[in-house]
JSON list of C-alpha atoms in Angstrom, two decimals:
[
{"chain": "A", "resi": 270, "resn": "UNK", "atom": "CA", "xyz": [11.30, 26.02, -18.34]},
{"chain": "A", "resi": 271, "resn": "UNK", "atom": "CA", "xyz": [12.54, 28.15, -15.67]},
{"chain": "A", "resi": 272, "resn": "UNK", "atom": "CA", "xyz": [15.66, 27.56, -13.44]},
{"chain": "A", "resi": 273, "resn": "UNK", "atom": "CA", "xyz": [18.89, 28.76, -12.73]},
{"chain": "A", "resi": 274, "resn": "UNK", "atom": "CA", "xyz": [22.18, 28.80, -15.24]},
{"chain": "A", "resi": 275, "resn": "UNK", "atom": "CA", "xyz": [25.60, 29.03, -14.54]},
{"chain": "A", "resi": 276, "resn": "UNK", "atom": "CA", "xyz": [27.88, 28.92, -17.35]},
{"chain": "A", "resi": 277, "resn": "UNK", "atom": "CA", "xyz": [30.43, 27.84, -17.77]},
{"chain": "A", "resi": 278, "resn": "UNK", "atom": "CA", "xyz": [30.51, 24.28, -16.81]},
{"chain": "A", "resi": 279, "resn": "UNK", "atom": "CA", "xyz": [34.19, 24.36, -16.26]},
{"chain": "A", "resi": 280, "resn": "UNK", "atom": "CA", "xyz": [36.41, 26.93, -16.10]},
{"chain": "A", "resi": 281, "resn": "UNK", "atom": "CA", "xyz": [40.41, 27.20, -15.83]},
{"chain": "A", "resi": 282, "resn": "UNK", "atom": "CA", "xyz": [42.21, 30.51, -13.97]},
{"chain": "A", "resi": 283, "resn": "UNK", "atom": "CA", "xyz": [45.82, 31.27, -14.50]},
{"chain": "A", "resi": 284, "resn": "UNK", "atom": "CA", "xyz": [47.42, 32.23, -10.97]},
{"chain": "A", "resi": 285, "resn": "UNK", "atom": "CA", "xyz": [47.27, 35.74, -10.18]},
{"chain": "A", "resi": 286, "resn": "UNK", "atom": "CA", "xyz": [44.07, 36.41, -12.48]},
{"chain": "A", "resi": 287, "resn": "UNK", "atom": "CA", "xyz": [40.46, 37.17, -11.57]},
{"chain": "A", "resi": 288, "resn": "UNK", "atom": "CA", "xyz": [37.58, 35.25, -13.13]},
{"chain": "A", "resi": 289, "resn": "UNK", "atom": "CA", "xyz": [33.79, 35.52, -12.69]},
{"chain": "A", "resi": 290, "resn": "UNK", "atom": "CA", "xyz": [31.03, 32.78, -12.65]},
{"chain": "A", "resi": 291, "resn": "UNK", "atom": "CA", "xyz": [27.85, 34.01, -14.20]},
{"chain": "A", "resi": 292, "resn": "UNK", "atom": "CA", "xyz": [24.47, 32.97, -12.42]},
{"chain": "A", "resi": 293, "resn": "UNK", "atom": "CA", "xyz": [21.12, 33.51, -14.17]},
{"chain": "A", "resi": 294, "resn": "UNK", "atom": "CA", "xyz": [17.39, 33.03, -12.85]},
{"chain": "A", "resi": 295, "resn": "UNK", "atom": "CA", "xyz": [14.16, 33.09, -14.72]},
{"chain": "A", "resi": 296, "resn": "UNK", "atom": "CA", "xyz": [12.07, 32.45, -11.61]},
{"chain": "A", "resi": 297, "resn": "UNK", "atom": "CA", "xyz": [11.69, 35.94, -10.33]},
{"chain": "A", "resi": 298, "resn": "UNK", "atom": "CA", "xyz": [13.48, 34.99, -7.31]},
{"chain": "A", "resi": 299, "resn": "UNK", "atom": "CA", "xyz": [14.76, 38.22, -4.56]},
{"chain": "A", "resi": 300, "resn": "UNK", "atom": "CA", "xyz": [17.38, 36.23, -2.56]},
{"chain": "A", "resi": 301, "resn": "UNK", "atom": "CA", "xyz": [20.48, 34.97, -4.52]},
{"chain": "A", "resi": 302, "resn": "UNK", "atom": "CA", "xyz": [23.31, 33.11, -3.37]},
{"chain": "A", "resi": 303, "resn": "UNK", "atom": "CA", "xyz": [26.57, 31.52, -3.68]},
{"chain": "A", "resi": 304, "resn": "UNK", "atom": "CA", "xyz": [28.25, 28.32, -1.87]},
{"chain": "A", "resi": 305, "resn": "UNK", "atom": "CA", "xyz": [31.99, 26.60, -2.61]},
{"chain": "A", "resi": 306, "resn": "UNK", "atom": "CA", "xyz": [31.96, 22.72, -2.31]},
{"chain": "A", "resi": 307, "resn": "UNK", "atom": "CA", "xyz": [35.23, 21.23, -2.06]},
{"chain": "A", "resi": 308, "resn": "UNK", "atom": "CA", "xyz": [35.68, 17.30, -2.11]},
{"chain": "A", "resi": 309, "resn": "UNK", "atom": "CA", "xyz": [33.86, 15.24, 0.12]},
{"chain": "A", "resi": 310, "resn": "UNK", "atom": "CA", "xyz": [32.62, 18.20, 2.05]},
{"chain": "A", "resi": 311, "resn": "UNK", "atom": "CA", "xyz": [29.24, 19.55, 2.49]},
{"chain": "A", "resi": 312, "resn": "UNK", "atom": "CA", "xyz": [28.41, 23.67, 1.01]},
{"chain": "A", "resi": 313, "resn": "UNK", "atom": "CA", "xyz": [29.73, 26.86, 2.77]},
{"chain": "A", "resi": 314, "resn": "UNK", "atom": "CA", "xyz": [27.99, 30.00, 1.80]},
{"chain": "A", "resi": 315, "resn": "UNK", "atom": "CA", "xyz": [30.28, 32.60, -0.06]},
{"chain": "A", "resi": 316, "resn": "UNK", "atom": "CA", "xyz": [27.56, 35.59, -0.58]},
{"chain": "A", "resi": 317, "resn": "UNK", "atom": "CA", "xyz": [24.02, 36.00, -0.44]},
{"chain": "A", "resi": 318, "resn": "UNK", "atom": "CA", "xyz": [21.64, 38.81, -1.54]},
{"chain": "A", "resi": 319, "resn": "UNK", "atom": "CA", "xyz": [18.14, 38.98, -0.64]},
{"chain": "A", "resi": 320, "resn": "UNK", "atom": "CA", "xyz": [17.52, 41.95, -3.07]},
{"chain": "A", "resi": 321, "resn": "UNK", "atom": "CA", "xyz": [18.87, 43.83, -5.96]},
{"chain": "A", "resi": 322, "resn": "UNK", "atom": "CA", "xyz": [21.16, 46.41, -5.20]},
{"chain": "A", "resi": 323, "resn": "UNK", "atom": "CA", "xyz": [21.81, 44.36, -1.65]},
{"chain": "A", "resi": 324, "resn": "UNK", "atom": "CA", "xyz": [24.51, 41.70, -1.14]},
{"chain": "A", "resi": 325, "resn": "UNK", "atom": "CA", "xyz": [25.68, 40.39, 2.24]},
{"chain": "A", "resi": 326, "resn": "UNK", "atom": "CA", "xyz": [29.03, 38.14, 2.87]},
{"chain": "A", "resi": 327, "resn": "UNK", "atom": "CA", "xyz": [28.88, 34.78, 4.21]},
{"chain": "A", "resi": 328, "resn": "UNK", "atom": "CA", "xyz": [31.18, 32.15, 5.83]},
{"chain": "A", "resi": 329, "resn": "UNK", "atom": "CA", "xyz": [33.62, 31.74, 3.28]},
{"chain": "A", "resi": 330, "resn": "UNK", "atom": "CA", "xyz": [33.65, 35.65, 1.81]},
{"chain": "A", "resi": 331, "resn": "UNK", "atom": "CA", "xyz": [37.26, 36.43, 1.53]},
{"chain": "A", "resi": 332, "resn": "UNK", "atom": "CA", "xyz": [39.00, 36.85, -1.93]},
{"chain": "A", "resi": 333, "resn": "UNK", "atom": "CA", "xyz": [35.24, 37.00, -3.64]},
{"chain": "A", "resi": 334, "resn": "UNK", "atom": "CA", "xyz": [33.37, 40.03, -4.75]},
{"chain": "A", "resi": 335, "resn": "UNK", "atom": "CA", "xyz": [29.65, 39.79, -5.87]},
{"chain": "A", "resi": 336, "resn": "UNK", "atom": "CA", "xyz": [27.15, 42.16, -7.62]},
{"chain": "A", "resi": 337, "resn": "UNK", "atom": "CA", "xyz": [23.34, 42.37, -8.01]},
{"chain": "A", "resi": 338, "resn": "UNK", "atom": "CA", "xyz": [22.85, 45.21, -10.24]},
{"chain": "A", "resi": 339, "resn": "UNK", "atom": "CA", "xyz": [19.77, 42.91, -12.19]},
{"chain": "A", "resi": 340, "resn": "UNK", "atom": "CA", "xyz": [17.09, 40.88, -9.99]},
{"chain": "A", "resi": 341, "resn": "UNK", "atom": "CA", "xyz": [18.04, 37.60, -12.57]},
{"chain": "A", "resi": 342, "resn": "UNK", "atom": "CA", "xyz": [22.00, 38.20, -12.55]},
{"chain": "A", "resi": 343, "resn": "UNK", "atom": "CA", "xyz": [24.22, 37.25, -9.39]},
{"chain": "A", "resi": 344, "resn": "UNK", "atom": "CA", "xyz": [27.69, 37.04, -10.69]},
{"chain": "A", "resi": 345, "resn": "UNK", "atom": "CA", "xyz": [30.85, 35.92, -8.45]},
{"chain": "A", "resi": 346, "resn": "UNK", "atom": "CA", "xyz": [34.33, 37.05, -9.26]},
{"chain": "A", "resi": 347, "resn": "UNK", "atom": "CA", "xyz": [36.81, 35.13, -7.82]},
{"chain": "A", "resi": 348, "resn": "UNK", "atom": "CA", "xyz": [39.45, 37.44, -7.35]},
{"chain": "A", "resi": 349, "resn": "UNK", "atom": "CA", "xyz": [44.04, 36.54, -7.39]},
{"chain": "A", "resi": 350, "resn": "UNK", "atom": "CA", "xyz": [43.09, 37.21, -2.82]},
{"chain": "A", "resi": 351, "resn": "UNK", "atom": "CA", "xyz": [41.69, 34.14, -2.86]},
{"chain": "A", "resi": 352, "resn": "UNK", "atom": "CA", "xyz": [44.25, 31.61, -2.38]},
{"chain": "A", "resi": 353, "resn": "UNK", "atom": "CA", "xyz": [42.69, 28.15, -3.20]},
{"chain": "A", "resi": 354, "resn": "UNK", "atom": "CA", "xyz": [40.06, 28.86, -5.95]},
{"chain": "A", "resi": 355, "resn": "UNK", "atom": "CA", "xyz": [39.79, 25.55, -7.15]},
{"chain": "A", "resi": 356, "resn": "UNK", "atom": "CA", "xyz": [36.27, 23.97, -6.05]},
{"chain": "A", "resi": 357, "resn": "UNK", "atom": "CA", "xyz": [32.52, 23.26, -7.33]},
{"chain": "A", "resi": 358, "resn": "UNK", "atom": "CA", "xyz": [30.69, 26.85, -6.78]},
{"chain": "A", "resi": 359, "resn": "UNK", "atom": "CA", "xyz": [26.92, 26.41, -6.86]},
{"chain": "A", "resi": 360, "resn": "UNK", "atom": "CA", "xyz": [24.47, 29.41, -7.36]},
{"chain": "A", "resi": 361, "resn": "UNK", "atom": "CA", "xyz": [20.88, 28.99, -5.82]},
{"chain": "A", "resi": 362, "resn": "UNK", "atom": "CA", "xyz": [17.79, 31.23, -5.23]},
{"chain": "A", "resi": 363, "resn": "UNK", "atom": "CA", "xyz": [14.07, 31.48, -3.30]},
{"chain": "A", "resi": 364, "resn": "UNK", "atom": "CA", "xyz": [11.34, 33.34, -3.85]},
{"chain": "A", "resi": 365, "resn": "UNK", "atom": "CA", "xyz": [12.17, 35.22, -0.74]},
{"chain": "A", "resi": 366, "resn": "UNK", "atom": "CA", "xyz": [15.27, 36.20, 1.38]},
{"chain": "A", "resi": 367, "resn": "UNK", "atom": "CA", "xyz": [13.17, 34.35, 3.68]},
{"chain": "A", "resi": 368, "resn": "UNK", "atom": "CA", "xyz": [13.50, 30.51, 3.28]},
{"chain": "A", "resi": 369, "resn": "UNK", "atom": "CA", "xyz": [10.80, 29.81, 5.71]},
{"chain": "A", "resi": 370, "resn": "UNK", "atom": "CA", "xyz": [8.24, 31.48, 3.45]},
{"chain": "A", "resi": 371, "resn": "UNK", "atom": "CA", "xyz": [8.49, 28.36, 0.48]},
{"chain": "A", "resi": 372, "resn": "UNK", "atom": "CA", "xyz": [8.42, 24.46, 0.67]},
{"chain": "A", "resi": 373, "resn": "UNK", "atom": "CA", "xyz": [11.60, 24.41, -1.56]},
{"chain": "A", "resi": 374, "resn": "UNK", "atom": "CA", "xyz": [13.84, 26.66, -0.05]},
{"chain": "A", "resi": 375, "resn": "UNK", "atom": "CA", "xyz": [16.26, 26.94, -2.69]},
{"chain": "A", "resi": 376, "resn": "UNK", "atom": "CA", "xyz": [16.46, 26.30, -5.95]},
{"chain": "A", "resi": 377, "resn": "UNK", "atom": "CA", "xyz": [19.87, 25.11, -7.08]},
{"chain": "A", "resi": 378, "resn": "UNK", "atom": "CA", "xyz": [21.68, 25.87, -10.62]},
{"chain": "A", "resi": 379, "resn": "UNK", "atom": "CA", "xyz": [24.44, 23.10, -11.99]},
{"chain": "A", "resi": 380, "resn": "UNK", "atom": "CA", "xyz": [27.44, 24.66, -10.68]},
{"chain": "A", "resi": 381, "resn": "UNK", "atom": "CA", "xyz": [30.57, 25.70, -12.45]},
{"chain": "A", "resi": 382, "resn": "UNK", "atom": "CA", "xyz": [34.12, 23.59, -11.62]},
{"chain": "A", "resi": 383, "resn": "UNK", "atom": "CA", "xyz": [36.81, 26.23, -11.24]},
{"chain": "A", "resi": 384, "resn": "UNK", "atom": "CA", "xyz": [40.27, 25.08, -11.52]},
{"chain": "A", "resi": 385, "resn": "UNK", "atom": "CA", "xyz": [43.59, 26.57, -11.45]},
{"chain": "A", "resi": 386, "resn": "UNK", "atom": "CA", "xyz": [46.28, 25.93, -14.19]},
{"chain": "B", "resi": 59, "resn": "UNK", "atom": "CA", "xyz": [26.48, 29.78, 15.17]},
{"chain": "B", "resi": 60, "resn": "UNK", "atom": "CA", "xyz": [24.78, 26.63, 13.96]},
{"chain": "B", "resi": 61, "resn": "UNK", "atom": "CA", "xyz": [26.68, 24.01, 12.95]},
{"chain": "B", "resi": 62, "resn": "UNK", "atom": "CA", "xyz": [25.46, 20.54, 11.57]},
{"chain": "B", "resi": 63, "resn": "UNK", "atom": "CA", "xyz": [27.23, 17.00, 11.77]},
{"chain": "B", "resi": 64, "resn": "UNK", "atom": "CA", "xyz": [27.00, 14.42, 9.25]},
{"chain": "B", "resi": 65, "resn": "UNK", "atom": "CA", "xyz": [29.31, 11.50, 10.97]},
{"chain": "B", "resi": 66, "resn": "UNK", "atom": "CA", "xyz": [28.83, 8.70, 8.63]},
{"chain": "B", "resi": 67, "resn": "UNK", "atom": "CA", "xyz": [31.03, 9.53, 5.55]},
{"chain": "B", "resi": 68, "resn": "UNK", "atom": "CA", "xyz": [30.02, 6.85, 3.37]},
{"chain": "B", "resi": 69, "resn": "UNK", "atom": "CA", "xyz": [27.44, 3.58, 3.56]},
{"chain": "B", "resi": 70, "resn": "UNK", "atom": "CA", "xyz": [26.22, 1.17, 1.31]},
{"chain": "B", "resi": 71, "resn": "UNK", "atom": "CA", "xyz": [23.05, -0.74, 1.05]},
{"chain": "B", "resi": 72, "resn": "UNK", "atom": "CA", "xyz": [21.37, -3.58, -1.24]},
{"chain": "B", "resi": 73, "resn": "UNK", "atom": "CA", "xyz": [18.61, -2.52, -3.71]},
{"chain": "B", "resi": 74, "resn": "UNK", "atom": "CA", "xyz": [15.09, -2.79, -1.65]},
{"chain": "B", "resi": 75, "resn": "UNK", "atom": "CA", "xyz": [16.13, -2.69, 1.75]},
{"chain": "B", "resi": 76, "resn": "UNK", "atom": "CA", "xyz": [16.30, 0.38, 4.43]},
{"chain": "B", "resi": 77, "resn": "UNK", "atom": "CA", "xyz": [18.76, 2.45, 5.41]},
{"chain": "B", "resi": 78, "resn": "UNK", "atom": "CA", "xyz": [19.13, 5.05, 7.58]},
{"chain": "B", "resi": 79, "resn": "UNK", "atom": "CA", "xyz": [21.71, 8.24, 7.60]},
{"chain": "B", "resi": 80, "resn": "UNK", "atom": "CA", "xyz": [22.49, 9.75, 10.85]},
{"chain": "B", "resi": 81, "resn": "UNK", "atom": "CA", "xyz": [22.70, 14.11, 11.11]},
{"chain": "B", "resi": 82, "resn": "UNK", "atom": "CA", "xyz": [23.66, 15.90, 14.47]},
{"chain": "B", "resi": 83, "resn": "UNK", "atom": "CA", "xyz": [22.91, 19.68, 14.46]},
{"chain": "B", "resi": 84, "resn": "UNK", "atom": "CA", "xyz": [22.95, 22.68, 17.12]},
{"chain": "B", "resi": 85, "resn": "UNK", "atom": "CA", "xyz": [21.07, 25.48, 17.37]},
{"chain": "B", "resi": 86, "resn": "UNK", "atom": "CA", "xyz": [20.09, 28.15, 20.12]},
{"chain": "B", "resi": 87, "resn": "UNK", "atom": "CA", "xyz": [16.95, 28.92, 18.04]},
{"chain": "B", "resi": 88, "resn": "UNK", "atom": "CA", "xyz": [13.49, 27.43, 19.57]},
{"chain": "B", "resi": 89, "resn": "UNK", "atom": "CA", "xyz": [12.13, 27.45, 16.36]},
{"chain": "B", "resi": 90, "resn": "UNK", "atom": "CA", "xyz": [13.79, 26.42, 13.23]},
{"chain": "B", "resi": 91, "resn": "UNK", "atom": "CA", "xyz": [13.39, 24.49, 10.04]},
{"chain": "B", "resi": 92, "resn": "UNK", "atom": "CA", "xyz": [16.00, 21.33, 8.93]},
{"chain": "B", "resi": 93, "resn": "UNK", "atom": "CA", "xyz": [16.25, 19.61, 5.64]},
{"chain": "B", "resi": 94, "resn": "UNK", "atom": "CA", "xyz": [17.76, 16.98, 3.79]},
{"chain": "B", "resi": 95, "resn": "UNK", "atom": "CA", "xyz": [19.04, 17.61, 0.54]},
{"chain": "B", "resi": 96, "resn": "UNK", "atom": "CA", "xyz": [20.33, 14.95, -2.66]},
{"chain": "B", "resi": 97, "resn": "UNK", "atom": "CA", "xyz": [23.41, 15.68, -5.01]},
{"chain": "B", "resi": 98, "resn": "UNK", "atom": "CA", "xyz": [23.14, 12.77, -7.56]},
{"chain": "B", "resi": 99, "resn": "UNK", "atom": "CA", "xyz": [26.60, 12.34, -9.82]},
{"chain": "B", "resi": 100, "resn": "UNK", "atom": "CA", "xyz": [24.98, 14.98, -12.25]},
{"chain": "B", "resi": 101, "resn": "UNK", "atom": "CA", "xyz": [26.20, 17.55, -8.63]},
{"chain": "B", "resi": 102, "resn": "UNK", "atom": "CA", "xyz": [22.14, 19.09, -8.91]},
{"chain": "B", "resi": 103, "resn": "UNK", "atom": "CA", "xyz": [21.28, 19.88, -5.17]},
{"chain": "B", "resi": 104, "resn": "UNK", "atom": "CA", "xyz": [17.50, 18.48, -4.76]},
{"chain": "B", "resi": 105, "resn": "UNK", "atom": "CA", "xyz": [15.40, 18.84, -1.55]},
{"chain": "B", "resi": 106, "resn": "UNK", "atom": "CA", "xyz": [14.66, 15.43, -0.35]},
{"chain": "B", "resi": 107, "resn": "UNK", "atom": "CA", "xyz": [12.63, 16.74, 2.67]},
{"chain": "B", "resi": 108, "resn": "UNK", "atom": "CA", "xyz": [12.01, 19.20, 5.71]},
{"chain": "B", "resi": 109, "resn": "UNK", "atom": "CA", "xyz": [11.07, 19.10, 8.85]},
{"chain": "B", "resi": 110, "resn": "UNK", "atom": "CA", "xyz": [9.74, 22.20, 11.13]},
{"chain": "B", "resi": 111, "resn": "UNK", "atom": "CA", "xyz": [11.24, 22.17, 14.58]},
{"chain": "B", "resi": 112, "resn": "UNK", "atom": "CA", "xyz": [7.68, 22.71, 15.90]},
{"chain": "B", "resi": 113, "resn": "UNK", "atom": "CA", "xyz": [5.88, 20.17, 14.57]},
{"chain": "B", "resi": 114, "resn": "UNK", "atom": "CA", "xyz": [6.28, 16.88, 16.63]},
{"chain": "B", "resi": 115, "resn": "UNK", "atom": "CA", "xyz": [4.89, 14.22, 14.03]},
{"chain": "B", "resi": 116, "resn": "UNK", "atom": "CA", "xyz": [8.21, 13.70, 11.74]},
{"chain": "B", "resi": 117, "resn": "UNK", "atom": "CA", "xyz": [8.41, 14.41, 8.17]},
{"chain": "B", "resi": 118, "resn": "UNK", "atom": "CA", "xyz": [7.59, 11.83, 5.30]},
{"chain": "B", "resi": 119, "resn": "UNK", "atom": "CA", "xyz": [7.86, 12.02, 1.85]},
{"chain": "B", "resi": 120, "resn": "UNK", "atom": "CA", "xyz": [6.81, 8.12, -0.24]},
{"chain": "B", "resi": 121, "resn": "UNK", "atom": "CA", "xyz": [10.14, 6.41, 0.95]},
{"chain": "B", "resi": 122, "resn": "UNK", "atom": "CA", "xyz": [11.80, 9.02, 2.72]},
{"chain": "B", "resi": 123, "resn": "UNK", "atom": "CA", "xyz": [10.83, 9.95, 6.40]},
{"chain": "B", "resi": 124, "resn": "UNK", "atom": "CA", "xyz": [12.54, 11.26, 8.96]},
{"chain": "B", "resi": 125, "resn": "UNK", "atom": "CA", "xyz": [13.69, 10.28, 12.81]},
{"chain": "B", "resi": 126, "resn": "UNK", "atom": "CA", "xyz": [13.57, 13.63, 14.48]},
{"chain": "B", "resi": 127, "resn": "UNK", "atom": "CA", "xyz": [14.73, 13.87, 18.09]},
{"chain": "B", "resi": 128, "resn": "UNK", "atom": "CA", "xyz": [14.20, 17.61, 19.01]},
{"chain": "B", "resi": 129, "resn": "UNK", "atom": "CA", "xyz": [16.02, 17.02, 22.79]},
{"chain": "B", "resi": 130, "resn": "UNK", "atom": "CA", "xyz": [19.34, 14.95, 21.29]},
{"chain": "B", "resi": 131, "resn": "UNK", "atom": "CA", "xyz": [18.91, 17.57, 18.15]},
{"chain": "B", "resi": 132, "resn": "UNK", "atom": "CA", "xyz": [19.25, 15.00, 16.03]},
{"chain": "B", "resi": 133, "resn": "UNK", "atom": "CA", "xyz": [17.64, 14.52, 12.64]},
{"chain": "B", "resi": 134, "resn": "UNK", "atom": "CA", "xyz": [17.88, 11.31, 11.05]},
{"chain": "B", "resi": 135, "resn": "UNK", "atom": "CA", "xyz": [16.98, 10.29, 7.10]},
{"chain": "B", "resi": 136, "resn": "UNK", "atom": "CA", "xyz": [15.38, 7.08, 6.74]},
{"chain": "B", "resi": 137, "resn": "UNK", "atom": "CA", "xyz": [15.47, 5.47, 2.74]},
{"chain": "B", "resi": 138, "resn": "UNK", "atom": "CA", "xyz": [13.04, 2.41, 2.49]},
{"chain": "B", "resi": 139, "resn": "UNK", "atom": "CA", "xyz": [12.88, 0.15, -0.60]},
{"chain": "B", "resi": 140, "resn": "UNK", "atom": "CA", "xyz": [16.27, 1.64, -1.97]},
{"chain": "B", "resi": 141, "resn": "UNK", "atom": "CA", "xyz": [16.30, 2.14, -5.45]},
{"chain": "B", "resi": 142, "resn": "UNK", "atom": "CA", "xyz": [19.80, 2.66, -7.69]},
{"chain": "B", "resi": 143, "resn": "UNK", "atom": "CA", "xyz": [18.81, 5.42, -8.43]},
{"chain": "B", "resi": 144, "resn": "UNK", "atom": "CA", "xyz": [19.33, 6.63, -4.33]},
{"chain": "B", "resi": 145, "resn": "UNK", "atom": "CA", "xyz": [22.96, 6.46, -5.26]},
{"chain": "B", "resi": 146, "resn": "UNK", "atom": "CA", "xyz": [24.10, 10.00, -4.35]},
{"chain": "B", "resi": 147, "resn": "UNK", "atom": "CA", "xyz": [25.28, 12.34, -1.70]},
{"chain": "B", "resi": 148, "resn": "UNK", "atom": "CA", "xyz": [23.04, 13.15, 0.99]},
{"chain": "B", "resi": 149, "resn": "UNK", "atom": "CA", "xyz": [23.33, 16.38, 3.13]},
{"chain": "B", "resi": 150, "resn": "UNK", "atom": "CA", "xyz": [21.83, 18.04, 6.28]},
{"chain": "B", "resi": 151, "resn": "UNK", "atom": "CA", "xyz": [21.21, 21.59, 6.77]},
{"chain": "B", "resi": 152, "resn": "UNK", "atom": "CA", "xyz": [19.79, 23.71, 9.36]},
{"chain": "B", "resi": 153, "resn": "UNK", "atom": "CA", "xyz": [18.23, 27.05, 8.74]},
{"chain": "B", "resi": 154, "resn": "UNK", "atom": "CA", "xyz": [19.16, 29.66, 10.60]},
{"chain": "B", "resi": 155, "resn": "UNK", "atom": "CA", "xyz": [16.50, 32.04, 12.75]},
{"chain": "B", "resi": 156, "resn": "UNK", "atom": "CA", "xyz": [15.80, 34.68, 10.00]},
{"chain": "B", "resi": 157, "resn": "UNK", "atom": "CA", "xyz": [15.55, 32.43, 8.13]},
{"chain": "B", "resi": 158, "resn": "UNK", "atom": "CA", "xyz": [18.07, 33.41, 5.24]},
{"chain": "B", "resi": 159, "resn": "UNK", "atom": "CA", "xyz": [20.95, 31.20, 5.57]},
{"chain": "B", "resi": 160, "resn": "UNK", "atom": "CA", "xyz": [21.30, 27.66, 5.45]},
{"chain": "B", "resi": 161, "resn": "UNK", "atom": "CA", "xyz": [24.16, 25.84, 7.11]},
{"chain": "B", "resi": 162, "resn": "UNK", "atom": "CA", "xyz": [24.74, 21.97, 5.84]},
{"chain": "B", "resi": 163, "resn": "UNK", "atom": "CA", "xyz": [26.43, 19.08, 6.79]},
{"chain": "B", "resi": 164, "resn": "UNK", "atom": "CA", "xyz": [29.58, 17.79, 5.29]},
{"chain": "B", "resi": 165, "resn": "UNK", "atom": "CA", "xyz": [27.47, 15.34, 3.40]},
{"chain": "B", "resi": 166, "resn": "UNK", "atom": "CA", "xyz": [27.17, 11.17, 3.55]},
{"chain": "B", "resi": 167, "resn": "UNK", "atom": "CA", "xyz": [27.57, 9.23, 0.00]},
{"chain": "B", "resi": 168, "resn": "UNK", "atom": "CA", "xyz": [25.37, 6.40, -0.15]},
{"chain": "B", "resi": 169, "resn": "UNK", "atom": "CA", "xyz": [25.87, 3.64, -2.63]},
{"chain": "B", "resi": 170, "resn": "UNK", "atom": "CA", "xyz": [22.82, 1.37, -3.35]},
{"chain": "B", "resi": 171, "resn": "UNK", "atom": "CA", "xyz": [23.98, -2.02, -5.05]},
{"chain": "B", "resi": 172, "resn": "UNK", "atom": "CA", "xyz": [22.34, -3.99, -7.12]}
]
């Protein structure tokens, strides 16, 4: 079937180290994204990229770094910058940068819990 | 900027009966799209439904429909016949002009009892 993966499921950062959340799509999707969900609050976008080789920051950028060197791969490295890592980060794509263009704008993966020993 | 407001944190409602969830958004677009999105306890985001700010008839999908009020820019979600399996967070989102970027709500967790 095709969807998105993010592995892993949970994941644990000592302070002061980087880590990186892999996202995967079978679905021939262009656009790409990231959002952080912290408790009991809605998504804020962290990156998006609306073709390989592109990437542009969103609301919540700072202390992230992304890459889109594959059209299926959009990984997210949470660099020791960012200051309060732990949250749910969900990975999503559409068919086009332009969400207008589909009936289901985005297609979601599981998300990976990031948590800070 | 857009920013959407979902003002009802929680609510609860018996099995089989209606509820509604209230979303506030604002926008300096004339044309733009707004959805309503499910995150059972399993956290997968699913698109309940979506309206398109220039259609006038409101959005329905079986037991979900929408109240859209294009002048008060509000957008409500209307669940009839609840079913358990409703239980989840529900969130609002607007899309923004170039359509790329979706801004949501800080989400409303309903609780259908039995």
């Amino acid at each position: 079937d095709g969807g998105i993966t993010q592995s892993p499921k949970y994941l644990f950062r000592k302070e002061g180290q980087n880590v990186t959340l892999s996202c995967e799509q079978n679905l021939n999707h262009d656009a790409m994204y990231w959002y952080r969900q912290d408790p009991g609050q809605g998504l804020r976008l962290i990156y998006y990229s609306q073709i390989v080789n592109d990437f542009q920051k969103g609301d919540i950028a700072e202390g992230y770094s992304v890459s889109r060197e594959k059209k299926e791969s959009f990984p997210l490295t949470v660099t020791s910058a960012q200051k309060n890592p732990t949250a749910f980060y969900l990975c999503a794509s559409s068919i086009t940068g332009r969400l207008k263009d589909s009936n289901q704008p985005q297609h979601f993966g599981d998300g990976t819990r990031l948590s800070i020993l | 900027a857009q920013t959407v407001t979902q003002s009802q944190p929680e609510m609860s409602v018996q099995e089989a009966e209606t509820v509604t969830l209230s979303c506030t958004y604002d926008t300096s677009e004339n044309n733009y799209y707004l959805f309503w999105y499910k995150q059972p306890p399993s956290r997968q985001m699913i698109l309940v439904i979506r309206q398109e700010a220039y259609k006038q008839q409101n959005a329905t999908e079986n037991r979900f429909s929408v109240n859209f009020q294009k002048a008060a820019k509000s957008f409500s979600l209307k669940i009839s016949d609840s079913q358990l399996g409703d239980t989840a967070m529900y969130f609002c989102a607007s899309l923004n002009n170039a359509g790329n970027m979706l801004t949501f709500g800080g989400g409303t967790r309903l609780m259908v009892k039995p």
